[in-house]
Amino acid sequence: MTDNTDLSPSLSNDGDFLPDLCGPQAVLALILIAELFVGAFMIAAYSFDHFDWARFGMVSILAQWVVLTSAGSLCLLRRYLNQVHPMVAGLGSYSLVLFCTFVFSFLTHWIGQGNFYGIGQVLIGNLMVAAVLAGVGLRYLYLQQQLRNQQRAEMASRLQALQSRIRPHFLFNSMNTIASLIAVDQDTAERVVVELAQLFRASLSEPGLIPLRKEIDLCRYYMDIEQMRLGERMRMEWTFSAESGGGLDPADERFDHWQIPSFLLQPLFENAIYHGIQPMPCGGMITVNIVLGEKQAVVSIRNPVGENEDKTQQLDKPEAGGNGIALDNIRHRLVAYYGSNGTLVTNSDAGEFIAVLSFPNQTLQN
């Protein structure tokens, strides 16, 4: 069975009673399972030597009508089933399957026989079989969905925990910067306060996908505040381009169409400063290159690394007073939202630490 809901809203939707039975994979699975049960019953009843193919065809038609009609009806009623008590939803689903069995058993008998002779025995037999299979099947689907709901809730808690660790830990440095600016440059101090408020408002929000433009703006706020502290020691270079060639304007509307988990890029900038720029007396250049393709976006961040700095484990070792964000946390968030389509690759080359983050267009995935 498959659930085709988008990941980001599904994190907060933990009330589904049954899985989505209308997806292509779910429909195919239901058809195959129904045929397997029919084949098993026919073999048990007639054995291989006296297998009745005509009977097998009629029973298969009946089973498919019941299964697919029940699944389609449960899909239409899914929102209602999610709103009522599980006991009511279960009895309603069970009754629906039995009703479909009754109706289609009646129709197939009338079509096959042309009369109603012996229909009572047929209905009773089919309803007894359907009662057992529907009870087992619906119970399995219910438990499967509850497990999925639990996994979603755990994932939501995990993402919340990850994001809470990503909240800017430079509050005290920022407040000191603001305090020093108030006496000499009140306008700049006010701007830093506004940017700091934007950062903390975003970090306190629920985890989820946000437009790439907003994530870039949050990173710019962060870097602007750090620029106040580091001064000329930190230099920034941003480039925006399309995979097909040519540069992009930062105001290009395509940056609004790409979705990225909030505060996914900020830890990379943070570590570029704390493990690259800050330990070096002369500072250095942080280079950011964002490339938008048709299906994948690539963000690469380069920063210099001092001779005494560990070039391969920048994000895995907590800086004194820092939050110790690890590469694994970023990769976990990528996997949670994009599966295997989101990657983070790091490399050290010629005194530079390079982080390359790639993620797909969520709109195209849905």
Short mmCIF file of C-alpha atoms in Angstrom, two decimals:
data_model
loop_
_atom_site.label_atom_id
_atom_site.label_comp_id
_atom_site.label_asym_id
_atom_site.label_seq_id
_atom_site.Cartn_x
_atom_site.Cartn_y
_atom_site.Cartn_z
CA MET A 1 0.00 0.00 0.00
CA THR A 2 1.18 3.51 -0.64
CA ASP A 3 0.48 6.90 0.79
CA ASN A 4 0.93 9.64 -1.79
CA THR A 5 0.62 12.55 0.58
CA ASP A 6 3.41 15.09 0.67
CA LEU A 7 5.90 14.58 3.42
CA SER A 8 5.92 18.04 4.90
CA PRO A 9 2.18 18.29 5.64
CA SER A 10 1.99 14.63 6.58
CA LEU A 11 4.28 15.29 9.52
CA SER A 12 1.36 16.83 11.32
CA ASN A 13 -1.31 14.51 9.93
CA ASP A 14 -1.27 11.49 12.21
CA GLY A 15 -4.99 10.66 12.21
CA ASP A 16 -5.32 8.50 9.10
CA PHE A 17 -7.38 5.40 9.80
CA LEU A 18 -6.41 3.39 6.70
CA PRO A 19 -3.71 3.79 4.05
CA ASP A 20 -4.50 5.43 0.73
CA LEU A 21 -5.89 2.52 -1.31
CA CYS A 22 -6.28 4.47 -4.56
CA GLY A 23 -2.63 4.84 -5.54
CA PRO A 24 -1.33 2.77 -8.47
CA GLN A 25 0.83 0.54 -6.27
CA ALA A 26 -2.02 -0.04 -3.84
CA VAL A 27 -4.48 -0.95 -6.62
CA LEU A 28 -1.98 -3.33 -8.22
CA ALA A 29 -1.30 -4.96 -4.85
CA LEU A 30 -5.03 -5.41 -4.18
CA ILE A 31 -5.59 -7.01 -7.60
CA LEU A 32 -2.70 -9.44 -7.15
CA ILE A 33 -3.67 -10.38 -3.60
CA ALA A 34 -7.28 -10.98 -4.63
CA GLU A 35 -6.17 -13.24 -7.48
CA LEU A 36 -3.84 -15.16 -5.20
CA PHE A 37 -6.66 -15.81 -2.72
CA VAL A 38 -9.03 -16.88 -5.50
CA GLY A 39 -6.42 -19.22 -6.95
CA ALA A 40 -5.72 -20.74 -3.55
CA PHE A 41 -9.42 -21.33 -2.84
CA MET A 42 -9.98 -22.88 -6.27
CA ILE A 43 -7.01 -25.22 -5.91
CA ALA A 44 -8.20 -26.23 -2.44
CA ALA A 45 -11.70 -26.91 -3.78
CA TYR A 46 -10.95 -28.64 -7.08
CA SER A 47 -7.23 -29.61 -6.93
CA PHE A 48 -4.98 -29.25 -9.98
CA ASP A 49 -6.45 -32.27 -11.80
CA HIS A 50 -10.02 -30.94 -11.87
CA PHE A 51 -9.34 -27.22 -11.95
CA ASP A 52 -12.40 -25.37 -13.33
CA TRP A 53 -11.16 -22.39 -15.33
CA ALA A 54 -14.66 -21.10 -16.05
CA ARG A 55 -15.46 -21.12 -12.35
CA PHE A 56 -12.10 -19.49 -11.63
CA GLY A 57 -12.95 -16.67 -14.05
CA MET A 58 -16.34 -16.00 -12.44
CA VAL A 59 -14.93 -16.04 -8.92
CA SER A 60 -12.07 -13.75 -10.02
CA ILE A 61 -14.54 -11.25 -11.46
CA LEU A 62 -16.54 -11.33 -8.25
CA ALA A 63 -13.43 -10.89 -6.10
CA GLN A 64 -12.11 -7.99 -8.19
CA TRP A 65 -15.47 -6.21 -8.15
CA VAL A 66 -15.69 -6.53 -4.40
CA VAL A 67 -12.07 -5.57 -3.70
CA LEU A 68 -11.81 -2.63 -6.09
CA THR A 69 -15.25 -1.23 -5.27
CA SER A 70 -14.55 -1.51 -1.55
CA ALA A 71 -11.15 0.15 -1.95
CA GLY A 72 -12.60 2.96 -4.05
CA SER A 73 -15.40 3.54 -1.56
CA LEU A 74 -12.96 3.58 1.35
CA CYS A 75 -10.87 6.17 -0.51
CA LEU A 76 -13.91 8.41 -0.94
CA LEU A 77 -14.79 7.99 2.73
CA ARG A 78 -11.22 8.33 3.98
CA ARG A 79 -11.60 11.87 5.27
CA TYR A 80 -14.77 10.93 7.15
CA LEU A 81 -13.16 7.79 8.59
CA ASN A 82 -10.28 9.90 9.90
CA GLN A 83 -12.70 12.11 11.83
CA VAL A 84 -14.74 9.48 13.66
CA HIS A 85 -13.83 7.09 16.46
CA PRO A 86 -11.68 4.16 15.27
CA MET A 87 -14.36 1.70 16.39
CA VAL A 88 -16.99 3.45 14.27
CA ALA A 89 -14.58 3.70 11.34
CA GLY A 90 -13.73 0.01 11.64
CA LEU A 91 -17.33 -1.15 11.78
CA GLY A 92 -18.22 1.15 8.89
CA SER A 93 -15.38 -0.16 6.74
CA TYR A 94 -16.22 -3.77 7.62
CA SER A 95 -19.89 -3.27 6.81
CA LEU A 96 -19.01 -1.62 3.52
CA VAL A 97 -16.98 -4.63 2.38
CA LEU A 98 -19.77 -7.02 3.35
CA PHE A 99 -22.33 -4.85 1.54
CA CYS A 100 -20.20 -4.87 -1.63
CA THR A 101 -19.86 -8.65 -1.31
CA PHE A 102 -23.63 -9.06 -0.97
CA VAL A 103 -24.42 -6.86 -3.99
CA PHE A 104 -21.85 -8.36 -6.35
CA SER A 105 -22.55 -11.93 -5.23
CA PHE A 106 -26.19 -11.32 -6.07
CA LEU A 107 -25.30 -9.86 -9.49
CA THR A 108 -22.76 -12.51 -10.50
CA HIS A 109 -25.12 -15.33 -9.52
CA TRP A 110 -27.96 -13.78 -11.51
CA ILE A 111 -25.70 -13.13 -14.52
CA GLY A 112 -24.14 -16.60 -14.42
CA GLN A 113 -27.30 -18.65 -13.67
CA GLY A 114 -30.06 -16.47 -15.10
CA ASN A 115 -32.21 -17.20 -12.05
CA PHE A 116 -32.22 -16.93 -8.27
CA TYR A 117 -32.17 -20.65 -7.53
CA GLY A 118 -29.80 -21.38 -4.65
CA ILE A 119 -28.86 -17.74 -4.25
CA GLY A 120 -29.35 -17.86 -0.48
CA GLN A 121 -26.68 -20.49 -0.03
CA VAL A 122 -24.31 -18.60 -2.34
CA LEU A 123 -24.82 -15.34 -0.46
CA ILE A 124 -24.26 -16.95 2.92
CA GLY A 125 -21.10 -18.71 1.74
CA ASN A 126 -19.64 -15.62 0.10
CA LEU A 127 -20.47 -13.43 3.09
CA MET A 128 -18.81 -15.87 5.48
CA VAL A 129 -15.62 -15.89 3.40
CA ALA A 130 -15.73 -12.09 3.02
CA ALA A 131 -16.33 -11.66 6.76
CA VAL A 132 -13.12 -13.53 7.59
CA LEU A 133 -10.97 -12.00 4.87
CA ALA A 134 -12.31 -8.48 5.40
CA GLY A 135 -11.71 -8.72 9.14
CA VAL A 136 -8.13 -9.88 8.67
CA GLY A 137 -7.41 -7.49 5.79
CA LEU A 138 -8.85 -4.38 7.41
CA ARG A 139 -7.13 -5.19 10.68
CA TYR A 140 -3.81 -5.51 8.85
CA LEU A 141 -4.34 -2.23 6.97
CA TYR A 142 -5.33 -0.46 10.17
CA LEU A 143 -2.24 -1.66 12.05
CA GLN A 144 -0.05 -0.81 9.07
CA GLN A 145 -1.41 2.73 9.00
CA GLN A 146 -1.05 3.15 12.76
CA LEU A 147 2.58 2.11 12.45
CA ARG A 148 3.02 4.65 9.68
CA ASN A 149 1.32 7.31 11.81
CA GLN A 150 3.68 6.50 14.66
CA GLN A 151 6.68 6.72 12.35
CA ARG A 152 5.45 10.09 11.11
CA ALA A 153 5.06 11.35 14.65
CA GLU A 154 8.54 10.12 15.53
CA MET A 155 9.92 11.73 12.38
CA ALA A 156 8.19 15.00 13.25
CA SER A 157 9.70 14.90 16.74
CA ARG A 158 13.09 14.04 15.32
CA LEU A 159 12.98 16.86 12.80
CA GLN A 160 11.85 19.24 15.53
CA ALA A 161 14.78 18.13 17.67
CA LEU A 162 17.17 18.53 14.76
CA GLN A 163 15.87 21.99 14.00
CA SER A 164 16.01 22.99 17.66
CA ARG A 165 19.73 22.13 17.58
CA ILE A 166 20.12 24.24 14.45
CA ARG A 167 18.79 27.41 16.09
CA PRO A 168 21.47 30.10 15.97
CA HIS A 169 23.76 29.77 18.93
CA PHE A 170 25.40 33.13 18.30
CA LEU A 171 22.78 35.05 20.31
CA PHE A 172 25.25 36.38 22.86
CA ASN A 173 27.73 37.49 20.19
CA SER A 174 24.89 39.19 18.32
CA MET A 175 23.67 40.98 21.43
CA ASN A 176 27.20 42.18 22.14
CA THR A 177 27.43 43.44 18.56
CA ILE A 178 24.14 45.28 18.93
CA ALA A 179 25.22 46.80 22.22
CA SER A 180 28.43 48.10 20.70
CA LEU A 181 26.57 49.57 17.71
CA ILE A 182 23.87 51.41 19.65
CA ALA A 183 26.22 54.19 20.71
CA VAL A 184 27.87 54.69 17.32
CA ASP A 185 25.40 53.56 14.63
CA GLN A 186 21.79 53.22 15.75
CA ASP A 187 20.45 52.51 12.25
CA THR A 188 22.78 49.54 11.82
CA ALA A 189 21.97 48.32 15.32
CA GLU A 190 18.27 48.46 14.46
CA ARG A 191 18.87 46.49 11.27
CA VAL A 192 20.79 43.79 13.15
CA VAL A 193 17.94 43.51 15.68
CA VAL A 194 15.44 43.05 12.87
CA GLU A 195 17.61 40.41 11.16
CA LEU A 196 18.14 38.59 14.44
CA ALA A 197 14.40 38.58 15.07
CA GLN A 198 13.80 37.14 11.58
CA LEU A 199 16.29 34.35 12.25
CA PHE A 200 14.82 33.35 15.57
CA ARG A 201 11.26 33.57 14.28
CA ALA A 202 12.19 31.11 11.53
CA SER A 203 14.09 28.81 13.90
CA LEU A 204 11.10 28.62 16.25
CA SER A 205 8.62 27.78 13.49
CA GLU A 206 7.42 24.24 12.78
CA PRO A 207 9.83 22.17 10.68
CA GLY A 208 8.83 22.01 7.06
CA LEU A 209 9.64 23.09 3.53
CA ILE A 210 10.04 26.77 2.70
CA PRO A 211 10.87 28.56 -0.59
CA LEU A 212 14.55 28.53 -1.47
CA ARG A 213 14.48 32.34 -1.66
CA LYS A 214 13.42 32.52 2.01
CA GLU A 215 16.19 30.14 3.04
CA ILE A 216 18.72 32.26 1.16
CA ASP A 217 17.39 35.38 2.89
CA LEU A 218 17.77 33.71 6.30
CA CYS A 219 21.36 32.81 5.47
CA ARG A 220 22.02 36.38 4.34
CA TYR A 221 20.66 37.67 7.67
CA TYR A 222 22.96 35.29 9.51
CA MET A 223 25.99 36.23 7.45
CA ASP A 224 25.23 39.95 7.74
CA ILE A 225 25.19 39.69 11.55
CA GLU A 226 28.46 37.77 11.55
CA GLN A 227 29.92 40.34 9.15
CA MET A 228 29.32 42.97 11.83
CA ARG A 229 31.38 40.90 14.26
CA LEU A 230 34.21 39.82 11.94
CA GLY A 231 34.44 42.93 9.79
CA GLU A 232 36.88 42.77 6.88
CA ARG A 233 38.15 39.35 7.93
CA MET A 234 35.09 37.78 6.32
CA ARG A 235 34.35 38.28 2.64
CA MET A 236 31.38 36.83 0.76
CA GLU A 237 30.80 36.00 -2.88
CA TRP A 238 27.39 34.81 -4.13
CA THR A 239 26.72 33.47 -7.62
CA PHE A 240 23.39 32.28 -9.00
CA SER A 241 23.12 30.40 -12.26
CA ALA A 242 20.98 27.99 -14.27
CA GLU A 243 22.13 24.52 -15.25
CA SER A 244 21.39 25.34 -18.89
CA GLY A 245 23.91 28.21 -18.71
CA GLY A 246 23.89 31.87 -17.85
CA GLY A 247 23.51 33.72 -14.59
CA LEU A 248 20.33 34.20 -12.60
CA ASP A 249 19.09 37.30 -10.86
CA PRO A 250 18.61 36.68 -7.10
CA ALA A 251 15.09 38.08 -7.59
CA ASP A 252 14.26 35.41 -10.20
CA GLU A 253 10.86 33.86 -9.45
CA ARG A 254 12.30 30.36 -9.82
CA PHE A 255 13.80 30.70 -6.35
CA ASP A 256 10.23 30.86 -5.03
CA HIS A 257 9.26 27.58 -6.73
CA TRP A 258 12.01 25.43 -5.20
CA GLN A 259 11.31 24.13 -1.70
CA ILE A 260 13.95 23.33 0.92
CA PRO A 261 13.76 22.35 4.62
CA SER A 262 14.05 25.47 6.76
CA PHE A 263 17.49 26.15 8.24
CA LEU A 264 19.12 23.42 6.16
CA LEU A 265 21.82 25.69 4.69
CA GLN A 266 22.50 27.82 7.77
CA PRO A 267 24.64 25.17 9.58
CA LEU A 268 26.94 25.03 6.54
CA PHE A 269 27.46 28.79 6.69
CA GLU A 270 27.91 28.62 10.44
CA ASN A 271 30.67 26.06 10.19
CA ALA A 272 32.30 27.88 7.30
CA ILE A 273 32.74 30.79 9.71
CA TYR A 274 33.60 28.97 12.93
CA HIS A 275 35.96 26.42 11.37
CA GLY A 276 37.19 28.43 8.42
CA ILE A 277 37.17 32.21 8.80
CA GLN A 278 37.30 32.70 12.57
CA PRO A 279 40.46 30.65 13.34
CA MET A 280 42.44 32.46 10.59
CA PRO A 281 43.93 35.84 11.62
CA CYS A 282 43.62 37.17 8.08
CA GLY A 283 40.15 35.65 7.52
CA GLY A 284 39.16 34.63 4.05
CA MET A 285 36.52 34.36 1.34
CA ILE A 286 33.34 32.26 1.58
CA THR A 287 32.10 31.43 -1.92
CA VAL A 288 28.50 30.36 -2.46
CA ASN A 289 27.30 29.02 -5.82
CA ILE A 290 23.64 28.08 -6.34
CA VAL A 291 22.69 26.30 -9.58
CA LEU A 292 19.08 25.58 -10.51
CA GLY A 293 18.53 22.72 -12.94
CA GLU A 294 15.34 21.27 -14.34
CA LYS A 295 15.05 18.62 -11.63
CA GLN A 296 17.90 19.25 -9.14
CA ALA A 297 19.27 22.30 -7.39
CA VAL A 298 22.89 22.33 -6.24
CA VAL A 299 24.30 24.59 -3.53
CA SER A 300 28.07 24.60 -3.05
CA ILE A 301 29.81 26.47 -0.23
CA ARG A 302 33.58 26.91 -0.16
CA ASN A 303 35.61 28.27 2.73
CA PRO A 304 39.34 28.36 3.54
CA VAL A 305 40.69 26.04 6.21
CA GLY A 306 43.67 26.83 8.41
CA GLU A 307 46.58 24.43 8.66
CA ASN A 308 45.68 23.46 12.22
CA GLU A 309 42.00 22.91 11.43
CA ASP A 310 40.66 19.43 10.76
CA LYS A 311 39.70 19.56 7.10
CA THR A 312 37.54 16.47 7.02
CA GLN A 313 35.43 16.73 10.16
CA GLN A 314 34.44 20.38 10.33
CA LEU A 315 30.81 19.75 11.09
CA ASP A 316 31.29 16.76 13.35
CA LYS A 317 33.27 18.46 16.14
CA PRO A 318 31.48 21.00 18.33
CA GLU A 319 33.12 24.39 18.52
CA ALA A 320 33.55 25.64 22.06
CA GLY A 321 30.28 27.26 22.99
CA GLY A 322 28.69 26.07 19.74
CA ASN A 323 25.86 23.72 18.99
CA GLY A 324 27.84 20.83 17.46
CA ILE A 325 25.73 20.37 14.36
CA ALA A 326 26.86 17.21 12.59
CA LEU A 327 26.90 16.34 8.92
CA ASP A 328 24.69 13.38 9.74
CA ASN A 329 21.93 15.69 11.01
CA ILE A 330 21.82 17.54 7.71
CA ARG A 331 21.80 14.28 5.79
CA HIS A 332 19.01 12.92 8.01
CA ARG A 333 16.85 15.92 7.18
CA LEU A 334 17.58 15.48 3.46
CA VAL A 335 16.59 11.82 3.64
CA ALA A 336 13.44 12.65 5.62
CA TYR A 337 12.19 15.06 2.96
CA TYR A 338 13.73 13.81 -0.29
CA GLY A 339 14.78 10.21 0.27
CA SER A 340 17.80 9.24 -1.82
CA ASN A 341 17.32 12.29 -4.06
CA GLY A 342 18.82 14.68 -1.49
CA THR A 343 22.58 14.48 -0.88
CA LEU A 344 25.35 16.30 0.95
CA VAL A 345 28.93 15.70 -0.17
CA THR A 346 31.96 17.28 1.49
CA ASN A 347 35.55 17.46 0.32
CA SER A 348 38.83 19.22 1.17
CA ASP A 349 41.03 20.47 -1.62
CA ALA A 350 43.98 22.89 -1.68
CA GLY A 351 43.26 24.45 1.68
CA GLU A 352 39.51 24.72 1.07
CA PHE A 353 36.58 22.91 2.60
CA ILE A 354 33.80 22.33 0.07
CA ALA A 355 30.22 21.32 0.91
CA VAL A 356 27.93 20.48 -1.99
CA LEU A 357 24.24 20.03 -1.21
CA SER A 358 21.84 18.74 -3.86
CA PHE A 359 18.06 18.42 -3.61
CA PRO A 360 15.18 17.84 -6.08
CA ASN A 361 12.30 20.04 -7.09
CA GLN A 362 9.58 19.01 -4.60
CA THR A 363 6.84 20.34 -6.93
CA LEU A 364 7.94 17.97 -9.69
CA GLN A 365 8.11 15.05 -7.22
CA ASN A 366 4.49 15.59 -6.19
#
